[in-house]
Amino acid sequence: MTHAETAPFQFFRLQVDRTRRLGPSLVRVTFTGDDLKNFAAGGRDQSLSLFLPHPGQEAPVLPPLDNPDMYAILGAWRALPEDERAVMRSYTVREQRTEPVNEVDIDFALHEDGGPACRWAAQAKPGDRVVVLGPAVADNTGVRFRLPEDADSVLIWADETALPAASAILEWLPAETRAQVFLEVPYSGDRAELATRADATVTWLVREEGAPSAVDAVRDAELPGEAPYVWIAGESGAVKALRRHFVRERELDRRRVTFVGYWRKGLSEDALREVPDETQEDA
Ligand SMILES: Cc1cc2nc3c(=O)[nH]c(=O)nc-3n(C[C@H](O)[C@H](O)[C@H](O)COP(=O)(O)OP(=O)(O)OC[C@H]3O[C@@H](n4cnc5c(N)ncnc54)[C@H](O)[C@@H]3O)c2cc1C
């Protein structure tokens, strides 16, 4: 890399500015910080790695962040004792605003198994400090939603952890794109207003109202047009079943489907990093 090039990902020191409860299952945390002047979210499902303090720590524990080699920082972070080093979790940039001030929103799903990120978000307050490994250029590999140029319709399935990504994708979709959108959430109160210029049909699948399984929900969905694109993200068992459905049963070209397991029942994200990704196994 020459001096003129910017590394696609960098570490950013941020603090909580405010929080807002969006519904029973989601809390929005808005972050600010001088470092955000170099933050360049690509929109859609832009993901980042969030480093959080353990309870009782004032700030997340990481090695010095002034090393330009992010892999060296990550290696040094991994070498720290597990109960001391910052907890790392994957999240989505729900929105970045640069005016009137630079801010980033992350929407956290609160869940009963309450891992460290969920517990942190439930109690987050102004001034709380975090570190983010996030985008410094807008075109980066943390954006997985890649609409093929010839796509003439889109199908989206997301659970509550991927609702922030699905919402941002809907905001990004070109006007009049035909979109079938399936959003699975725990509670009726999790339904939200979604902004889009797309020609979108949104179906809320509310678990407390007896929502069908992910595959049953999409089984009869028509994929209009000749060249659909499918984006699926959420609990990895559901994602795997949907992948089978679209690739094996409906025989969709697998290059036109994006499937991302966001979490897996019974496994923390640390444990998940140690096992094969079941969503990418052959359908
Ligand atoms: C690319 C990417 C983007 C993501 N974006 C978001 C986002 O914007 N918002 C968001 O909320 N999540 C998002 N996630 C999912 C999030 O990283 C996981 O839910 C993560 O496990 C939460 O960490 P934790 O510390 O709360 O729980 P962990 O310590 O990782 O897990 C503890 C226990 O909780 C269970 N668990 C984890 N998440 C849930 C859940 N949602 N419901 C029920 N049980 C759960 C686990 O199976 C485990 O048993 C994203 C994941 C990826 C890979």
Short mmCIF file of C-alpha atoms and ligand atoms in Angstrom, two decimals:
data_model
loop_
_atom_site.label_atom_id
_atom_site.label_comp_id
_atom_site.label_asym_id
_atom_site.label_seq_id
_atom_site.Cartn_x
_atom_site.Cartn_y
_atom_site.Cartn_z
CA MET A 1 0.00 0.00 0.00
CA THR A 2 1.33 3.44 -0.93
CA HIS A 3 0.89 6.52 1.28
CA ALA A 4 -1.80 7.80 -1.06
CA GLU A 5 -4.02 4.77 -0.45
CA THR A 6 -6.30 4.53 2.53
CA ALA A 7 -6.61 1.19 4.31
CA PRO A 8 -10.21 0.00 3.91
CA PHE A 9 -10.64 -0.60 7.65
CA GLN A 10 -9.34 1.34 10.62
CA PHE A 11 -9.83 1.50 14.36
CA PHE A 12 -12.04 4.32 15.65
CA ARG A 13 -12.46 5.46 19.25
CA LEU A 14 -16.09 6.42 19.82
CA GLN A 15 -18.38 7.29 22.69
CA VAL A 16 -22.09 6.97 23.27
CA ASP A 17 -23.99 10.20 22.70
CA ARG A 18 -27.51 8.91 23.35
CA THR A 19 -29.72 5.82 23.24
CA ARG A 20 -33.31 5.26 22.16
CA ARG A 21 -35.54 2.24 22.62
CA LEU A 22 -37.05 1.38 19.22
CA GLY A 23 -39.33 -1.40 20.44
CA PRO A 24 -39.31 -4.37 22.83
CA SER A 25 -36.35 -6.00 21.07
CA LEU A 26 -34.19 -3.19 19.71
CA VAL A 27 -32.24 -0.32 21.20
CA ARG A 28 -30.50 2.32 19.07
CA VAL A 29 -27.15 3.58 20.31
CA THR A 30 -25.81 6.75 18.68
CA PHE A 31 -22.03 7.19 18.75
CA THR A 32 -19.89 10.29 18.23
CA GLY A 33 -16.17 10.99 18.31
CA ASP A 34 -13.49 13.00 16.51
CA ASP A 35 -12.26 9.81 14.85
CA LEU A 36 -15.52 9.65 12.86
CA LYS A 37 -14.17 12.22 10.41
CA ASN A 38 -12.34 9.30 8.76
CA PHE A 39 -15.29 6.89 8.97
CA ALA A 40 -16.85 6.07 5.58
CA ALA A 41 -19.78 3.67 5.77
CA GLY A 42 -20.83 2.13 2.47
CA GLY A 43 -24.51 1.85 3.43
CA ARG A 44 -26.68 -1.24 2.93
CA ASP A 45 -25.51 -4.03 5.29
CA GLN A 46 -22.20 -2.34 6.16
CA SER A 47 -20.79 -4.31 9.07
CA LEU A 48 -18.12 -3.48 11.62
CA SER A 49 -16.40 -5.08 14.59
CA LEU A 50 -17.31 -3.52 17.90
CA PHE A 51 -14.93 -3.78 20.88
CA LEU A 52 -16.65 -3.43 24.23
CA PRO A 53 -15.45 -3.19 27.83
CA HIS A 54 -16.20 -5.94 30.35
CA PRO A 55 -18.44 -4.91 33.24
CA GLY A 56 -16.38 -2.76 35.63
CA GLN A 57 -13.90 -1.59 32.96
CA GLU A 58 -14.00 2.11 31.99
CA ALA A 59 -13.01 1.48 28.39
CA PRO A 60 -12.39 -1.53 26.15
CA VAL A 61 -8.91 -2.98 26.63
CA LEU A 62 -6.92 -3.07 23.39
CA PRO A 63 -3.25 -2.71 22.46
CA PRO A 64 -2.14 0.76 21.24
CA LEU A 65 -4.14 1.67 18.13
CA ASP A 66 -1.52 3.87 16.45
CA ASN A 67 -0.01 0.93 14.52
CA PRO A 68 -1.05 1.29 10.83
CA ASP A 69 -1.17 -2.52 10.53
CA MET A 70 -4.64 -3.53 11.77
CA TYR A 71 -3.68 -7.22 11.71
CA ALA A 72 -0.82 -6.52 14.12
CA ILE A 73 -3.28 -4.79 16.46
CA LEU A 74 -5.72 -7.69 16.19
CA GLY A 75 -2.92 -10.18 16.89
CA ALA A 76 -1.83 -8.25 19.97
CA TRP A 77 -5.47 -7.98 21.13
CA ARG A 78 -5.88 -11.76 20.79
CA ALA A 79 -2.73 -12.31 22.87
CA LEU A 80 -4.24 -10.45 25.85
CA PRO A 81 -6.01 -12.46 28.59
CA GLU A 82 -9.57 -13.24 27.51
CA ASP A 83 -11.21 -11.89 30.67
CA GLU A 84 -9.36 -8.60 30.24
CA ARG A 85 -9.25 -7.90 26.52
CA ALA A 86 -12.21 -6.12 24.91
CA VAL A 87 -15.15 -8.27 23.83
CA MET A 88 -15.44 -8.24 20.03
CA ARG A 89 -18.86 -8.54 18.32
CA SER A 90 -20.14 -7.91 14.78
CA TYR A 91 -22.72 -5.19 14.18
CA THR A 92 -24.20 -3.16 11.33
CA VAL A 93 -23.95 0.56 10.68
CA ARG A 94 -27.65 1.42 10.70
CA GLU A 95 -26.84 4.96 9.60
CA GLN A 96 -23.92 7.38 9.38
CA ARG A 97 -24.73 11.10 9.33
CA THR A 98 -22.08 13.70 8.64
CA GLU A 99 -24.29 16.80 9.08
CA PRO A 100 -24.66 18.70 11.39
CA VAL A 101 -22.23 16.42 13.25
CA ASN A 102 -20.65 13.09 12.51
CA GLU A 103 -22.71 10.34 14.11
CA VAL A 104 -23.17 6.61 13.69
CA ASP A 105 -26.21 4.60 14.80
CA ILE A 106 -26.06 0.92 15.70
CA ASP A 107 -29.30 -0.93 16.52
CA PHE A 108 -28.81 -3.74 19.05
CA ALA A 109 -31.22 -6.67 19.35
CA LEU A 110 -31.80 -7.43 23.02
CA HIS A 111 -32.12 -11.14 23.69
CA GLU A 112 -32.89 -13.36 26.63
CA ASP A 113 -29.60 -15.26 26.47
CA GLY A 114 -28.03 -11.85 27.11
CA GLY A 115 -24.43 -12.01 25.89
CA PRO A 116 -21.95 -9.24 26.74
CA ALA A 117 -22.92 -7.02 23.78
CA CYS A 118 -26.63 -7.31 24.51
CA ARG A 119 -26.03 -6.53 28.21
CA TRP A 120 -23.76 -3.60 27.33
CA ALA A 121 -26.34 -2.10 24.93
CA ALA A 122 -29.19 -2.47 27.42
CA GLN A 123 -27.26 -0.32 29.91
CA ALA A 124 -25.38 2.03 27.56
CA LYS A 125 -25.31 5.67 28.65
CA PRO A 126 -23.84 8.91 27.28
CA GLY A 127 -20.05 8.98 27.55
CA ASP A 128 -19.57 5.19 27.50
CA ARG A 129 -16.49 4.34 25.44
CA VAL A 130 -16.08 1.74 22.70
CA VAL A 131 -13.65 0.99 19.88
CA VAL A 132 -14.78 0.06 16.39
CA LEU A 133 -12.88 -1.61 13.56
CA GLY A 134 -14.83 -0.06 10.72
CA PRO A 135 -14.75 1.27 7.17
CA ALA A 136 -12.45 4.10 6.10
CA VAL A 137 -13.49 3.79 2.44
CA ALA A 138 -17.10 3.35 1.37
CA ASP A 139 -16.44 0.50 -1.08
CA ASN A 140 -15.29 -2.26 1.26
CA THR A 141 -15.84 -5.95 1.91
CA GLY A 142 -18.06 -5.22 4.94
CA VAL A 143 -20.84 -4.43 2.44
CA ARG A 144 -22.19 -7.78 1.31
CA PHE A 145 -25.43 -6.67 -0.36
CA ARG A 146 -24.27 -6.42 -3.99
CA LEU A 147 -27.17 -5.90 -6.37
CA PRO A 148 -26.19 -7.35 -9.78
CA GLU A 149 -26.57 -4.74 -12.53
CA ASP A 150 -29.20 -6.77 -14.34
CA ALA A 151 -31.26 -7.61 -11.23
CA ASP A 152 -34.92 -6.85 -11.78
CA SER A 153 -36.22 -7.89 -8.37
CA VAL A 154 -34.97 -8.46 -4.84
CA LEU A 155 -36.02 -10.82 -2.06
CA ILE A 156 -34.91 -10.05 1.49
CA TRP A 157 -35.32 -12.15 4.64
CA ALA A 158 -34.01 -10.82 7.95
CA ASP A 159 -34.56 -11.51 11.62
CA GLU A 160 -34.28 -8.83 14.31
CA THR A 161 -30.45 -8.85 14.23
CA ALA A 162 -30.50 -8.17 10.49
CA LEU A 163 -33.41 -5.71 10.63
CA PRO A 164 -30.96 -2.78 10.86
CA ALA A 165 -29.22 -4.03 7.71
CA ALA A 166 -32.50 -4.71 5.90
CA SER A 167 -33.76 -1.22 6.81
CA ALA A 168 -30.60 0.40 5.47
CA ILE A 169 -30.78 -1.74 2.31
CA LEU A 170 -34.37 -0.60 1.74
CA GLU A 171 -33.27 3.03 2.09
CA TRP A 172 -30.51 2.42 -0.45
CA LEU A 173 -32.47 0.45 -3.09
CA PRO A 174 -32.95 2.32 -6.38
CA ALA A 175 -36.42 3.77 -6.97
CA GLU A 176 -39.01 1.30 -8.15
CA THR A 177 -36.89 -1.82 -7.64
CA ARG A 178 -39.37 -4.60 -7.00
CA ALA A 179 -38.69 -6.04 -3.55
CA GLN A 180 -40.29 -8.79 -1.47
CA VAL A 181 -39.22 -8.27 2.12
CA PHE A 182 -39.73 -10.71 5.02
CA LEU A 183 -38.86 -9.42 8.47
CA GLU A 184 -39.01 -11.81 11.43
CA VAL A 185 -39.18 -10.22 14.88
CA PRO A 186 -40.08 -11.47 18.36
CA TYR A 187 -42.89 -9.05 19.29
CA SER A 188 -45.73 -7.11 17.65
CA GLY A 189 -44.19 -3.88 18.97
CA ASP A 190 -41.03 -4.52 16.95
CA ARG A 191 -42.78 -3.61 13.69
CA ALA A 192 -41.27 -0.37 12.44
CA GLU A 193 -41.85 2.21 9.74
CA LEU A 194 -39.43 1.61 6.87
CA ALA A 195 -38.35 4.25 4.38
CA THR A 196 -37.80 3.19 0.78
CA ARG A 197 -38.19 4.40 -2.79
CA ALA A 198 -38.37 0.78 -3.93
CA ASP A 199 -41.61 -0.89 -4.90
CA ALA A 200 -41.45 -3.04 -1.75
CA THR A 201 -43.96 -5.45 -0.25
CA VAL A 202 -43.05 -5.93 3.41
CA THR A 203 -44.31 -8.93 5.39
CA TRP A 204 -43.73 -8.85 9.15
CA LEU A 205 -43.35 -12.31 10.70
CA VAL A 206 -43.98 -11.86 14.40
CA ARG A 207 -42.99 -14.82 16.54
CA GLU A 208 -45.37 -14.00 19.41
CA GLU A 209 -48.18 -13.98 16.81
CA GLY A 210 -47.24 -17.50 15.67
CA ALA A 211 -45.13 -16.64 12.59
CA PRO A 212 -44.41 -19.57 10.24
CA SER A 213 -40.88 -20.92 9.88
CA ALA A 214 -38.55 -18.93 7.65
CA VAL A 215 -38.89 -21.37 4.75
CA ASP A 216 -42.69 -21.64 5.08
CA ALA A 217 -42.87 -17.84 5.08
CA VAL A 218 -41.08 -17.49 1.75
CA ARG A 219 -42.21 -20.72 0.09
CA ASP A 220 -45.01 -19.10 -1.89
CA ALA A 221 -43.23 -15.82 -2.52
CA GLU A 222 -43.10 -15.00 -6.16
CA LEU A 223 -39.78 -13.75 -7.48
CA PRO A 224 -40.94 -11.37 -10.17
CA GLY A 225 -38.87 -10.69 -13.25
CA GLU A 226 -36.14 -12.68 -14.95
CA ALA A 227 -33.15 -11.91 -12.78
CA PRO A 228 -33.88 -11.85 -9.04
CA TYR A 229 -31.29 -11.22 -6.31
CA VAL A 230 -31.75 -12.71 -2.84
CA TRP A 231 -30.26 -11.44 0.45
CA ILE A 232 -30.79 -13.45 3.62
CA ALA A 233 -29.33 -12.76 7.08
CA GLY A 234 -30.09 -13.78 10.64
CA GLU A 235 -29.95 -16.90 12.82
CA SER A 236 -27.74 -19.36 11.00
CA GLY A 237 -30.10 -22.37 11.19
CA ALA A 238 -32.80 -20.33 9.46
CA VAL A 239 -30.30 -18.91 6.97
CA LYS A 240 -29.08 -22.41 6.10
CA ALA A 241 -32.64 -23.67 5.57
CA LEU A 242 -33.42 -20.69 3.34
CA ARG A 243 -30.24 -21.22 1.35
CA ARG A 244 -31.30 -24.82 0.68
CA HIS A 245 -34.74 -23.63 -0.33
CA PHE A 246 -33.52 -21.04 -2.83
CA VAL A 247 -30.52 -22.90 -4.24
CA ARG A 248 -31.73 -26.49 -4.20
CA GLU A 249 -35.53 -26.30 -4.47
CA ARG A 250 -35.88 -23.15 -6.53
CA GLU A 251 -32.59 -23.69 -8.38
CA LEU A 252 -31.52 -20.07 -8.16
CA ASP A 253 -28.03 -19.31 -9.43
CA ARG A 254 -25.98 -19.27 -6.21
CA ARG A 255 -24.02 -16.23 -7.42
CA ARG A 256 -27.24 -14.24 -7.12
CA VAL A 257 -27.82 -15.07 -3.48
CA THR A 258 -26.12 -13.60 -0.43
CA PHE A 259 -26.54 -15.53 2.81
CA VAL A 260 -25.00 -14.41 6.08
CA GLY A 261 -25.34 -16.17 9.44
CA TYR A 262 -25.48 -13.34 12.00
CA TRP A 263 -25.68 -15.55 15.10
CA ARG A 264 -26.30 -19.16 16.03
CA LYS A 265 -28.62 -20.51 18.71
CA GLY A 266 -26.62 -21.71 21.71
CA LEU A 267 -23.23 -20.33 20.56
CA SER A 268 -21.62 -17.03 21.51
CA GLU A 269 -19.92 -15.13 18.68
CA ASP A 270 -16.52 -16.17 20.09
CA ALA A 271 -17.55 -19.85 19.89
CA LEU A 272 -19.05 -19.30 16.44
CA ARG A 273 -15.70 -18.08 15.10
CA GLU A 274 -14.20 -21.46 16.05
CA VAL A 275 -16.66 -23.66 14.10
CA PRO A 276 -17.30 -24.05 10.34
CA ASP A 277 -19.87 -21.63 8.93
CA GLU A 278 -22.92 -23.85 8.39
CA THR A 279 -24.64 -21.26 6.19
CA GLN A 280 -21.93 -21.63 3.53
CA GLU A 281 -21.97 -25.45 3.43
CA ASP A 282 -23.18 -26.95 0.19
CA ALA A 283 -26.91 -26.50 -0.07
C1 LIG B 1 -22.13 -9.12 9.79
C2 LIG B 1 -22.99 -9.11 11.06
C3 LIG B 1 -23.78 -8.00 11.36
C4 LIG B 1 -24.58 -7.99 12.52
N1 LIG B 1 -25.35 -6.89 12.79
C5 LIG B 1 -26.11 -6.86 13.92
C6 LIG B 1 -26.90 -5.70 14.25
O1 LIG B 1 -26.85 -4.67 13.58
N2 LIG B 1 -27.67 -5.76 15.37
C7 LIG B 1 -27.72 -6.88 16.17
O2 LIG B 1 -28.43 -6.88 17.17
N3 LIG B 1 -26.96 -7.98 15.88
C8 LIG B 1 -26.17 -7.98 14.79
N4 LIG B 1 -25.42 -9.09 14.50
C9 LIG B 1 -25.56 -10.27 15.39
C10 LIG B 1 -24.73 -10.15 16.68
O3 LIG B 1 -23.36 -10.04 16.35
C11 LIG B 1 -24.97 -11.43 17.52
O4 LIG B 1 -26.32 -11.52 17.91
C12 LIG B 1 -24.05 -11.52 18.72
O5 LIG B 1 -24.00 -12.87 19.11
C13 LIG B 1 -24.51 -10.68 19.90
O6 LIG B 1 -23.52 -10.77 20.91
P1 LIG B 1 -23.85 -10.98 22.45
O7 LIG B 1 -22.61 -10.65 23.18
O8 LIG B 1 -25.11 -10.25 22.81
O9 LIG B 1 -24.17 -12.53 22.56
P2 LIG B 1 -23.10 -13.76 22.48
O10 LIG B 1 -22.18 -13.72 23.65
O11 LIG B 1 -22.46 -13.76 21.12
O12 LIG B 1 -24.06 -14.98 22.64
C14 LIG B 1 -24.60 -15.38 23.91
C15 LIG B 1 -25.82 -16.26 23.69
O13 LIG B 1 -26.85 -15.46 23.13
C16 LIG B 1 -27.35 -16.06 21.94
N5 LIG B 1 -27.74 -14.97 21.03
C17 LIG B 1 -26.93 -14.11 20.37
N6 LIG B 1 -27.68 -13.21 19.67
C18 LIG B 1 -28.97 -13.55 19.91
C19 LIG B 1 -30.22 -13.01 19.49
N7 LIG B 1 -30.30 -11.93 18.72
N8 LIG B 1 -31.38 -13.59 19.94
C20 LIG B 1 -31.34 -14.67 20.78
N9 LIG B 1 -30.17 -15.21 21.23
C21 LIG B 1 -29.02 -14.66 20.80
C22 LIG B 1 -26.20 -16.93 21.42
O14 LIG B 1 -26.69 -18.00 20.63
C23 LIG B 1 -25.56 -17.41 22.72
O15 LIG B 1 -26.27 -18.54 23.20
C24 LIG B 1 -24.59 -9.12 13.38
C25 LIG B 1 -23.77 -10.22 13.09
C26 LIG B 1 -22.98 -10.22 11.93
C27 LIG B 1 -22.10 -11.42 11.65
#
